[in-house]
Amino acid sequence: MLIRVAGGEIIDPVNGRNGIGDLWVEDGVIVDPPPGAQPDRTVDATGCIVMAGAIDIHSHIGGGNVNTARLLLPEHHFAHLPRPGATPLSNLGWSTFQTGCLYARMGFTTVVEPAMPPGTALHTHLELADIPIIDKATLAVLGNDDFLLSLIRDRASSEMIEDYVAWTVASTRALGVKTINAGGAAAFKENVRTFSLDDVVPSYGVSSRSIVKTLQAAVTSLGVPHPLHVHCNNLGVPGSADTAAATMEAAEGVPLHLAHLQFYGYGKEGKRRFSSAASRLAELVNSTPEITIDVGQVMFGQTVTISMDVLRQYPARKNAHPKKSFIIDGDGESAGIVPYRYRKDFYGSLQWAAGLELFLLIDDPWRVFFTTDHPNGAPFTAYPALFALLMDREARRRTAENLSKPALALTTLPTIDREYTFEEIAIMTRAAPARLLGLKDRGHLGQGAIADIAVYRKDRDIEKMFAAAAYVFKDGEMVVEEGEITALRWGKTLRIAPEPDKAMLRRMESYHQERYGLSLDWFVFPDWAIDREEPFGEVPCIA
């Protein structure tokens, strides 16, 4: 089928298109205009912005922690029904099925689950496979497991460590590697309660820095496109900017990605010893070209924090709202589920401002990525409101009028006039994520790209515009029309498969037999677990 998307304002930074034109789609991919051909269908995009489908590089949408949050907070299941405000958590819920539909309505077509423990990879992929429409990918988490820490302690060769990382990525069907407070969960098991970049895991004698550097070197040597994805130490505490700055400096010219940098954007100025240090971190990002970051923007309201950083989630229980939480101190990586409400008080106002400072002060939209660390800073359904804040300084000013003035005085936000352009939005949410993840088939609208296309009807109300796309195509099939889901389909799982050496497999087989009494095959699962092919039945997308 030949489709023509006609007369839209095409914004495609990769291919230098920024103006009125047509797109042609055939057999699920974008093609050059066929000479003399007549389309089987024409979609009128007059008065619309046309971009590639958006890509979210960091959103917790599947796996054990997400399901634990659902069990802890059954109020989630009332979310997004046509009863706004029916429960205190009514803006939160994201059932597996709703996740794909809600993302697609906003023009997102690819989403990365950034925290998959290798031991529960099968569960994560089975759940992701039930998310409709969008393509998914995962990052495998390493940095607190006994096998890796023992290798580093025993000064194993870089080749051996690379083989272990390769096996982990390949066997878990991941797209990359993440480390979460490297060594922190292992130290927590020995009653350590504060842990910085140069602190040492007691039983192993290895520092957090050495774990990060070891994984960074392995990921780079293996040729994994996405740099090591780092959740730094000291998340959310006053002075955490020092840790983030030290981690950036430790990159030493080798690519490194820092996750949800807003949660490290805090200094110790002012009477409350809590201030924004976002401008300092933005300067460091601007001057350190090997660093990329995503923001983890805070938006006001109820959410739930989901993190495998048990060392930070454990003390966060005292601030839980509602007053319930769940802490898992498991083998290797651990976890904490703590509900939280961001208020327009001093602390919430400062966190909101710090994230926007990062967005607006980092010069290069190719190196700053659009996230709320769903659901930690806010549910992904808050994205349209965040687009408005970035593109309209008056929207920021109106919101700031109702916030804590002492908090904003400890930020640079009131002095920033920058407004994102549509081209910068297209870079930050399409072109740059595709490049960062090594996905050459998406993020742009050039010939040969998969036909993931988002069409937005231009509106002065930016939030309204991005909340419900006029049309969305996934692999050339129209799945959204005038903000409503019109077709259900299964997406696919994106992954890489580096090859480990067989000697490492024999060593790991012996280790797992001795430690767990399990064959290494127990950790490996078949391809059918990650992609669904059967057709949809008559299932309503959002009740």
PDB file of C-alpha atoms in Angstrom, residues 67 70-71 73-81 83 89 93-95 98:
ATOM      1  CA  ASN A  67       4.257  -4.826  39.202  1.00  0.00           C
ATOM      2  CA  ARG A  70       0.799  -1.942  41.214  1.00  0.00           C
ATOM      3  CA  LEU A  71       0.300  -4.390  44.075  1.00  0.00           C
ATOM      4  CA  LEU A  73      -0.955   0.807  45.147  1.00  0.00           C
ATOM      5  CA  PRO A  74      -4.032  -0.853  43.643  1.00  0.00           C
ATOM      6  CA  GLU A  75      -5.392   2.660  43.129  1.00  0.00           C
ATOM      7  CA  HIS A  76      -3.325   2.625  39.920  1.00  0.00           C
ATOM      8  CA  HIS A  77      -5.931   0.519  38.197  1.00  0.00           C
ATOM      9  CA  PHE A  78      -8.410   3.372  38.346  1.00  0.00           C
ATOM     10  CA  ALA A  79      -6.118   5.632  36.376  1.00  0.00           C
ATOM     11  CA  HIS A  80      -7.020   7.228  33.054  1.00  0.00           C
ATOM     12  CA  LEU A  81     -10.661   6.209  33.320  1.00  0.00           C
ATOM     13  CA  ARG A  83     -13.421   9.813  36.159  1.00  0.00           C
ATOM     14  CA  LEU A  89      -3.772   8.395  42.560  1.00  0.00           C
ATOM     15  CA  GLY A  93      -1.898   4.248  36.590  1.00  0.00           C
ATOM     16  CA  TRP A  94      -0.244   2.574  33.709  1.00  0.00           C
ATOM     17  CA  SER A  95      -1.477  -0.942  33.118  1.00  0.00           C
ATOM     18  CA  GLN A  98      -2.659   1.124  28.581  1.00  0.00           C
TER      19      GLN A  98
END
